[in-house]
Amino acid sequence: MLALLDLSYNNFTGSIPRCLSNLQNSLLVVNLRKNNLEGSLPENCYDGALLRTLDVGFNKLTGKLPRSLLNCSSLKFLSVDNNNIKDTFPFWLKGLPNLQAFTLRSNRFYGPISPPGQGPLAFPELRILEIADNKFTGSLPQDYFVNWKVMTEDGSLYMGDYNEIPGYIYEDTIDLQYKGLFMEQGKVLTSYATIDFSGNRLEGQIPESIGLLKTLIALNLSNNAFTGHIPLSLENVTELESLDLSRNKLSGDIPRGLGSLSFLAYISVAHNQLKGVIPQATQITGQPKSSFEGNVGLCGLPLEQSCFTPPTRQPKEEDEEEEEGVLNWKAVVIGYGPGLLFGLVIAHVIASYRPQWFVKIVGPDKHKETDPVTLFMSMDSRWDSFNNKNNKESNIIIMINALVVGLPACRPDQIRALVRFKNEFESRCCNNSDYFHCVMCDNTTGSVTKLKLPSDHCLTGILKPREVKMGKPTPFRTHPI
């Protein structure tokens, strides 16, 4: 009797003949993969059927999955990938106790993949689940994988070929996205444990129960809307070779434990919201940059973004220090400049007019007579009191006033003569600056050559018509202004 029907990789058209149901008591394998078959899967699987493999992938089938498949209790491999089947997730397939692999890739399946109100999904023998590129939505509960028992047991994959058909060597094959590439894999039921939920609209956090699947080799959750952190429990999936979490909304750091996975040959977390340092383990740093790009906060190899960039604010601080230095020097100049000038002028005036208290301190031999630089405009009527010890403070103020007005230089004896001349008049109505509007002295001899008196009648008295002798007989004329 016919046990294996393999019509794959042909160009058959039309629908699947219903007469195949007449052979279900003998058929173990039906492979119609990669043809141009149309219509829906027939409801022709009856109780007691021996069918173990049904592969109708890469056709143009429509409709829904027939519920009569539950009658095929021996079914281990079911592939309907790359068709136009429109249906919800077949939770009812959990009634097939021996189902080890099924793929729904690239159809029009929709809705949640978690049974509402029924507890965690239970596929005790399942080791391959491919539902990529559909329209599945919703989130996965944290205990989603707790009942996937066969993938939680060490060494459960390597079991020998189950399709032992006398006179035939048959291997189930499937197109898997593995290590970033699509490839046709043989012996899938004896060598692979894969989960591919990519290309859907799943959201929420990735369940921590994924870490229970010790024999999982490939995990692809890319192109969804998963959020939260990468599960720390992934470091317990010690057989993992391929991990693709790219193009989600994952945040936080990349778990360092991933670097301890000895068999991890491919990893991609590109285009998420991850941050921090990429774990510096050989399995991770050996990946291409494209595996980590699109995460603004990530740094470290293999990315060019270093985690130890020098502070960018240092040059600004140096500029501020330099600017502060310039301002400090300006303050020094502004503060000490006038003080230094003031001190030099005081010293020069004292040295020029030799007050008695100064001569007593310095000594007559130590003082060198010099011509005064200026004549005081606001000269006090008591010039002789300049030598009075009790008037030192006022005398210094007079000298400062003389510096400000800046009159021509005259010899000290000429100055004393002018004071005596001024004292011959009453000057109660005069301002201190009105005594002499202009005094002119000879630049060579230092003698007074011209004197202008104020014209506002502040000086009163009798002008004696005689020569005023100042040292040498040096007459000078007075001209009221």
XYZ file of C-alpha atoms in Angstrom:
481
model
C 0.000 0.000 0.000
C 1.086 3.601 -0.651
C 2.928 4.998 2.367
C 4.727 8.049 0.937
C 3.419 10.580 -1.590
C 6.020 13.187 -2.554
C 4.973 15.519 -5.411
C 7.029 18.495 -4.231
C 8.936 20.950 -6.439
C 6.705 20.564 -9.484
C 4.250 22.819 -11.244
C 0.981 21.107 -10.412
C -2.109 23.272 -10.474
C -5.707 22.899 -9.364
C -6.886 21.787 -5.942
C -5.802 18.992 -3.674
C -7.774 15.850 -4.685
C -10.134 14.541 -2.034
C -9.402 10.987 -3.016
C -6.302 11.144 -0.890
C -8.566 10.469 2.052
C -8.982 6.929 0.782
C -5.296 6.316 1.439
C -5.109 7.691 4.939
C -4.947 4.251 6.475
C -1.611 3.709 4.741
C -0.141 7.140 3.950
C 2.561 8.311 6.322
C 3.913 11.250 4.303
C 2.138 13.709 1.979
C 4.483 16.307 0.490
C 2.957 18.747 -2.037
C 5.440 21.551 -1.374
C 6.272 24.233 -3.974
C 3.548 23.746 -6.557
C 0.744 26.028 -7.732
C -2.118 24.314 -5.960
C -5.178 26.405 -5.098
C -8.321 26.100 -3.021
C -8.437 24.997 0.603
C -7.177 22.031 2.526
C -9.823 19.268 2.385
C -11.580 18.091 5.524
C -10.679 14.480 4.885
C -8.579 13.364 7.816
C -10.426 10.730 9.783
C -9.889 8.950 13.056
C -7.215 6.336 12.932
C -5.226 8.058 10.176
C -1.536 7.208 10.219
C -0.353 10.488 8.638
C 2.870 11.762 10.215
C 3.947 14.489 7.760
C 1.792 16.981 5.859
C 3.677 19.614 3.873
C 1.695 21.920 1.561
C 3.968 24.968 1.766
C 4.634 27.401 -1.111
C 1.309 27.013 -2.890
C -1.710 29.286 -3.328
C -4.000 27.738 -0.780
C -6.727 29.815 0.857
C -9.466 29.331 3.438
C -8.796 28.035 6.960
C -6.974 25.164 8.554
C -9.307 22.138 8.675
C -10.207 21.130 12.216
C -10.242 17.535 11.068
C -6.480 17.539 11.454
C -7.134 16.726 15.109
C -8.032 13.220 13.911
C -4.442 12.732 12.754
C -3.138 11.956 16.199
C 0.163 10.672 14.800
C 0.933 13.978 13.029
C 4.418 15.245 13.880
C 5.232 17.689 11.076
C 2.780 20.258 9.671
C 3.831 22.972 7.219
C 1.428 25.380 5.520
C 3.910 28.243 5.051
C 3.802 30.735 2.172
C 0.136 30.441 1.226
C -2.887 32.740 1.571
C -4.589 31.010 4.469
C -6.579 33.429 6.625
C -7.315 32.219 10.108
C -6.583 32.770 13.798
C -3.828 31.021 15.677
C -4.645 27.258 15.842
C -4.654 26.798 19.625
C -6.556 23.578 19.080
C -3.421 21.949 17.644
C -2.297 21.378 21.237
C -4.615 18.366 21.004
C -2.025 16.662 18.803
C 0.168 14.966 21.393
C 3.015 14.154 18.995
C 3.233 17.472 17.094
C 6.874 18.491 16.984
C 7.022 21.130 14.230
C 4.608 23.391 12.461
C 5.120 26.507 10.413
C 2.569 29.134 9.473
C 5.058 31.602 7.962
C 3.881 34.160 5.379
C 0.134 33.705 5.441
C -2.710 35.904 6.647
C -3.063 34.633 10.183
C -4.109 37.246 12.727
C -5.052 37.831 16.361
C -3.306 36.821 19.593
C -1.020 33.830 19.955
C -1.750 33.413 23.648
C -4.988 31.591 24.528
C -7.146 34.078 26.458
C -8.088 32.805 29.895
C -6.708 29.306 29.253
C -3.323 29.477 30.917
C 0.024 29.043 29.173
C 0.245 27.549 25.704
C 0.884 23.799 25.902
C 2.850 22.025 23.178
C 4.712 19.353 25.123
C 6.580 17.913 22.120
C 6.960 21.091 20.053
C 10.490 22.045 19.020
C 9.882 24.138 15.879
C 7.316 26.962 15.744
C 7.438 29.360 12.804
C 4.681 31.978 12.631
C 6.685 34.813 11.041
C 5.294 37.405 8.628
C 1.647 37.310 9.608
C -0.562 39.766 11.488
C -0.470 38.349 14.980
C -1.003 40.870 17.759
C -1.095 41.114 21.530
C 1.437 40.281 24.206
C 2.894 37.115 25.683
C 2.398 36.249 29.363
C 5.515 35.635 31.427
C 4.714 31.900 31.699
C 4.157 31.461 27.971
C 6.863 28.810 27.497
C 6.581 26.840 30.725
C 4.722 23.902 29.119
C 7.073 23.418 26.176
C 8.591 20.437 27.889
C 10.684 18.865 25.174
C 12.854 21.999 24.831
C 13.461 22.162 28.563
C 15.150 18.751 28.669
C 18.846 18.357 27.960
C 19.744 16.071 25.050
C 16.150 15.720 23.848
C 16.865 16.741 20.247
C 19.108 13.987 19.078
C 16.684 11.158 18.715
C 17.108 9.376 15.343
C 14.871 9.678 12.279
C 11.274 8.918 13.105
C 10.044 8.329 9.522
C 11.260 4.822 9.121
C 9.568 3.706 5.912
C 10.741 0.367 4.541
C 12.767 0.903 1.368
C 12.820 4.733 1.690
C 15.036 7.347 3.306
C 12.922 10.441 3.932
C 13.898 13.612 5.781
C 11.551 16.454 6.632
C 12.901 19.783 5.374
C 11.904 23.332 6.127
C 12.964 26.848 5.107
C 14.339 28.484 8.247
C 15.629 31.971 8.884
C 18.783 30.987 10.690
C 21.751 33.199 11.569
C 20.271 36.024 9.527
C 19.824 33.930 6.378
C 17.031 31.910 4.806
C 18.091 28.358 4.172
C 16.492 25.011 3.627
C 17.252 22.739 6.538
C 16.965 18.972 6.561
C 16.580 16.624 9.510
C 14.761 19.420 11.312
C 13.092 17.104 13.803
C 16.361 15.614 14.932
C 18.699 18.634 14.865
C 16.804 21.883 15.426
C 14.792 23.676 18.063
C 13.708 27.075 16.746
C 11.144 29.775 17.501
C 10.426 32.471 14.929
C 7.810 35.121 15.773
C 9.331 37.817 13.545
C 7.433 40.212 11.314
C 4.239 40.487 13.363
C 2.706 43.096 15.670
C 3.494 41.528 19.007
C 4.121 43.847 21.933
C 4.836 43.887 25.642
C 7.783 42.260 27.359
C 9.597 39.161 26.211
C 8.665 36.434 28.732
C 11.387 35.460 31.188
C 10.201 31.861 30.772
C 12.133 31.822 27.490
C 15.125 30.920 29.643
C 13.586 27.515 30.370
C 14.152 26.366 26.791
C 17.617 24.918 27.298
C 17.808 23.199 23.906
C 16.633 26.211 21.868
C 19.069 26.830 19.006
C 17.530 29.795 17.170
C 15.268 32.585 18.475
C 13.914 35.294 16.177
C 11.599 37.967 17.605
C 12.617 40.737 15.221
C 10.321 43.278 13.566
C 7.740 43.470 16.320
C 6.972 46.010 19.045
C 8.430 44.269 22.093
C 9.358 46.611 24.932
C 11.205 46.357 28.214
C 14.554 44.715 28.841
C 16.226 41.795 27.127
C 15.460 38.858 29.452
C 18.364 38.017 31.732
C 17.208 34.391 31.611
C 18.531 34.070 28.049
C 21.930 33.268 29.520
C 20.430 29.912 30.557
C 19.731 28.959 26.928
C 23.145 27.366 26.641
C 22.587 25.798 23.189
C 21.609 29.102 21.557
C 23.365 29.732 18.245
C 21.259 32.477 16.653
C 19.493 35.394 18.410
C 17.648 38.137 16.527
C 15.857 40.829 18.556
C 16.305 43.629 16.040
C 13.748 46.308 15.179
C 11.756 46.349 18.390
C 11.483 48.892 21.201
C 13.715 47.157 23.709
C 15.522 49.309 26.256
C 18.165 48.978 28.935
C 21.510 47.198 28.701
C 22.553 44.110 26.791
C 22.842 41.357 29.436
C 26.473 40.467 30.057
C 25.453 36.838 30.421
C 24.967 36.603 26.647
C 28.731 36.732 26.339
C 28.969 33.408 28.159
C 26.935 31.517 25.527
C 29.617 29.376 23.940
C 27.687 28.484 20.765
C 26.275 31.931 19.998
C 27.357 32.600 16.412
C 24.853 35.288 15.436
C 23.233 38.090 17.400
C 21.368 41.192 16.264
C 19.821 43.822 18.518
C 19.881 46.584 15.911
C 17.320 49.402 15.866
C 16.105 49.317 19.438
C 16.518 51.753 22.327
C 19.357 49.968 24.073
C 22.130 51.760 25.929
C 25.317 51.089 27.814
C 28.422 49.077 27.063
C 28.263 46.162 24.634
C 29.515 43.065 26.515
C 33.113 42.530 25.476
C 33.003 38.789 24.789
C 34.333 37.091 21.670
C 30.890 35.855 20.610
C 29.579 39.426 20.639
C 32.477 41.667 19.608
C 33.051 39.431 16.592
C 29.666 40.427 15.152
C 29.362 43.075 12.419
C 28.539 46.661 13.366
C 25.143 46.282 11.711
C 24.098 43.965 14.543
C 24.145 46.894 17.002
C 23.439 49.988 14.919
C 20.347 52.076 15.522
C 20.835 52.182 19.305
C 21.946 55.710 20.168
C 22.996 54.799 23.701
C 25.199 51.801 22.848
C 28.979 52.046 22.852
C 32.005 49.807 22.642
C 33.194 47.285 20.086
C 32.226 46.459 17.412
C 30.760 49.981 17.197
C 33.096 52.888 16.612
C 31.484 54.815 19.462
C 33.855 54.620 22.413
C 32.528 54.437 25.956
C 35.492 56.427 27.295
C 35.484 59.668 25.333
C 37.367 62.582 26.949
C 35.247 65.296 28.592
C 34.130 67.867 26.055
C 33.851 70.701 28.610
C 37.571 70.861 29.453
C 38.548 73.360 26.713
C 35.724 75.635 27.848
C 37.019 75.595 31.412
C 40.534 76.444 30.199
C 39.153 79.375 28.221
C 37.291 80.573 31.293
C 40.461 80.321 33.400
C 42.415 82.276 30.797
C 39.693 84.924 30.661
C 39.668 85.137 34.459
C 43.437 85.621 34.362
C 43.078 88.556 31.978
C 40.398 90.105 34.177
C 42.570 89.655 37.266
C 45.480 91.479 35.602
C 43.120 94.282 34.600
C 41.956 94.545 38.193
C 45.558 94.694 39.376
C 46.382 97.470 36.920
C 43.238 99.439 37.785
C 43.788 99.013 41.498
C 47.524 99.556 41.800
C 48.088 101.997 38.943
C 46.476 105.074 40.551
C 47.944 104.112 43.907
C 51.440 103.919 42.471
C 51.010 107.247 40.674
C 49.643 108.824 43.849
C 52.629 107.600 45.842
C 55.152 108.908 43.313
C 53.517 112.339 43.255
C 53.411 112.593 47.051
C 57.051 111.627 47.221
C 57.998 114.194 44.588
C 56.022 117.008 46.226
C 57.437 116.297 49.659
C 60.930 116.129 48.229
C 60.395 119.421 46.374
C 59.025 121.522 49.252
C 60.939 119.957 52.122
C 58.506 120.392 55.023
C 60.213 120.591 58.381
C 58.777 117.292 59.634
C 60.093 115.564 56.516
C 63.533 117.129 56.881
C 63.670 115.990 60.487
C 62.936 112.413 59.477
C 65.110 112.199 56.372
C 67.810 114.684 57.337
C 69.062 117.755 55.491
C 71.955 115.975 53.883
C 69.786 113.281 52.423
C 67.436 115.709 50.702
C 68.215 116.906 47.257
C 66.515 120.177 46.325
C 64.440 119.942 43.210
C 62.130 122.406 41.528
C 58.434 121.788 42.184
C 56.395 120.384 39.399
C 53.321 122.549 40.007
C 52.134 125.602 41.892
C 49.142 125.126 44.183
C 46.000 126.741 42.864
C 44.168 126.481 46.179
C 47.022 127.805 48.300
C 46.198 128.229 51.994
C 46.754 131.679 53.512
C 48.885 130.136 56.201
C 51.683 128.631 54.149
C 53.951 128.626 57.155
C 51.569 126.234 58.887
C 52.620 123.632 56.305
C 55.473 122.872 58.679
C 53.104 122.453 61.632
C 53.067 118.831 62.812
C 49.363 119.066 63.645
C 48.440 119.920 60.019
C 50.186 117.076 58.190
C 46.909 115.627 57.005
C 45.577 118.914 55.570
C 48.936 119.655 53.976
C 48.834 116.373 52.100
C 45.363 117.277 50.840
C 46.711 120.620 49.586
C 49.483 118.855 47.724
C 47.001 116.501 46.081
C 44.954 119.531 44.948
C 48.069 120.988 43.411
C 48.644 117.829 41.442
C 45.208 117.959 39.931
C 45.347 121.535 38.635
C 48.832 121.165 37.110
C 50.166 124.805 37.093
C 53.654 125.847 35.832
C 56.729 125.036 37.961
C 58.314 127.753 40.109
C 61.137 127.768 42.618
C 60.155 127.244 46.281
C 61.364 130.732 47.248
C 59.116 132.194 44.546
C 56.173 130.315 45.970
C 56.820 131.641 49.480
C 57.060 135.174 48.126
C 53.712 134.756 46.381
C 52.162 133.601 49.632
C 53.441 136.632 51.503
C 52.169 138.816 48.677
C 48.759 137.247 48.874
C 48.602 137.654 52.657
C 48.796 141.423 52.270
C 45.152 141.344 51.062
C 41.845 140.336 52.554
C 40.493 137.181 50.864
C 37.377 136.229 52.808
C 35.175 136.050 49.702
C 37.611 134.043 47.619
C 37.368 130.390 46.848
C 40.468 128.355 47.433
C 40.976 128.124 43.685
C 40.584 131.873 43.044
C 43.798 133.168 44.581
C 45.871 133.020 41.411
C 44.250 132.311 38.081
C 47.545 132.247 36.293
C 51.136 132.191 37.455
C 53.879 132.105 34.861
C 57.490 131.269 35.690
C 60.588 131.269 33.605
C 61.390 127.754 32.431
C 65.114 128.282 32.948
C 65.392 130.293 36.180
C 62.117 129.297 37.816
C 61.320 132.964 38.610
C 57.809 134.372 38.492
C 57.390 136.433 35.324
C 53.622 137.022 35.250
C 50.769 136.976 37.759
C 47.011 137.375 37.058
C 44.748 138.219 39.980
C 41.020 137.334 40.105
C 38.618 139.941 38.725
C 35.584 139.192 40.917
C 36.702 141.478 43.808
C 37.424 138.590 46.132
C 40.767 140.265 47.091
C 40.642 143.590 48.900
C 43.415 145.874 50.062
C 46.027 148.334 48.820
C 48.402 147.333 46.040
C 51.722 148.911 46.974
C 53.559 150.348 43.938
C 56.930 148.812 44.589
C 59.026 145.977 43.342
C 58.517 142.640 44.988
C 61.896 141.077 45.480
C 61.960 137.307 45.494
C 65.487 136.182 46.107
C 67.066 138.036 43.259
C 65.491 141.403 42.359
C 62.902 140.118 39.947
C 60.044 142.568 39.366
C 56.756 141.185 38.048
C 53.626 142.899 36.845
C 50.102 142.221 38.078
C 47.139 142.366 35.696
C 43.592 142.154 37.076
C 41.456 140.013 34.815
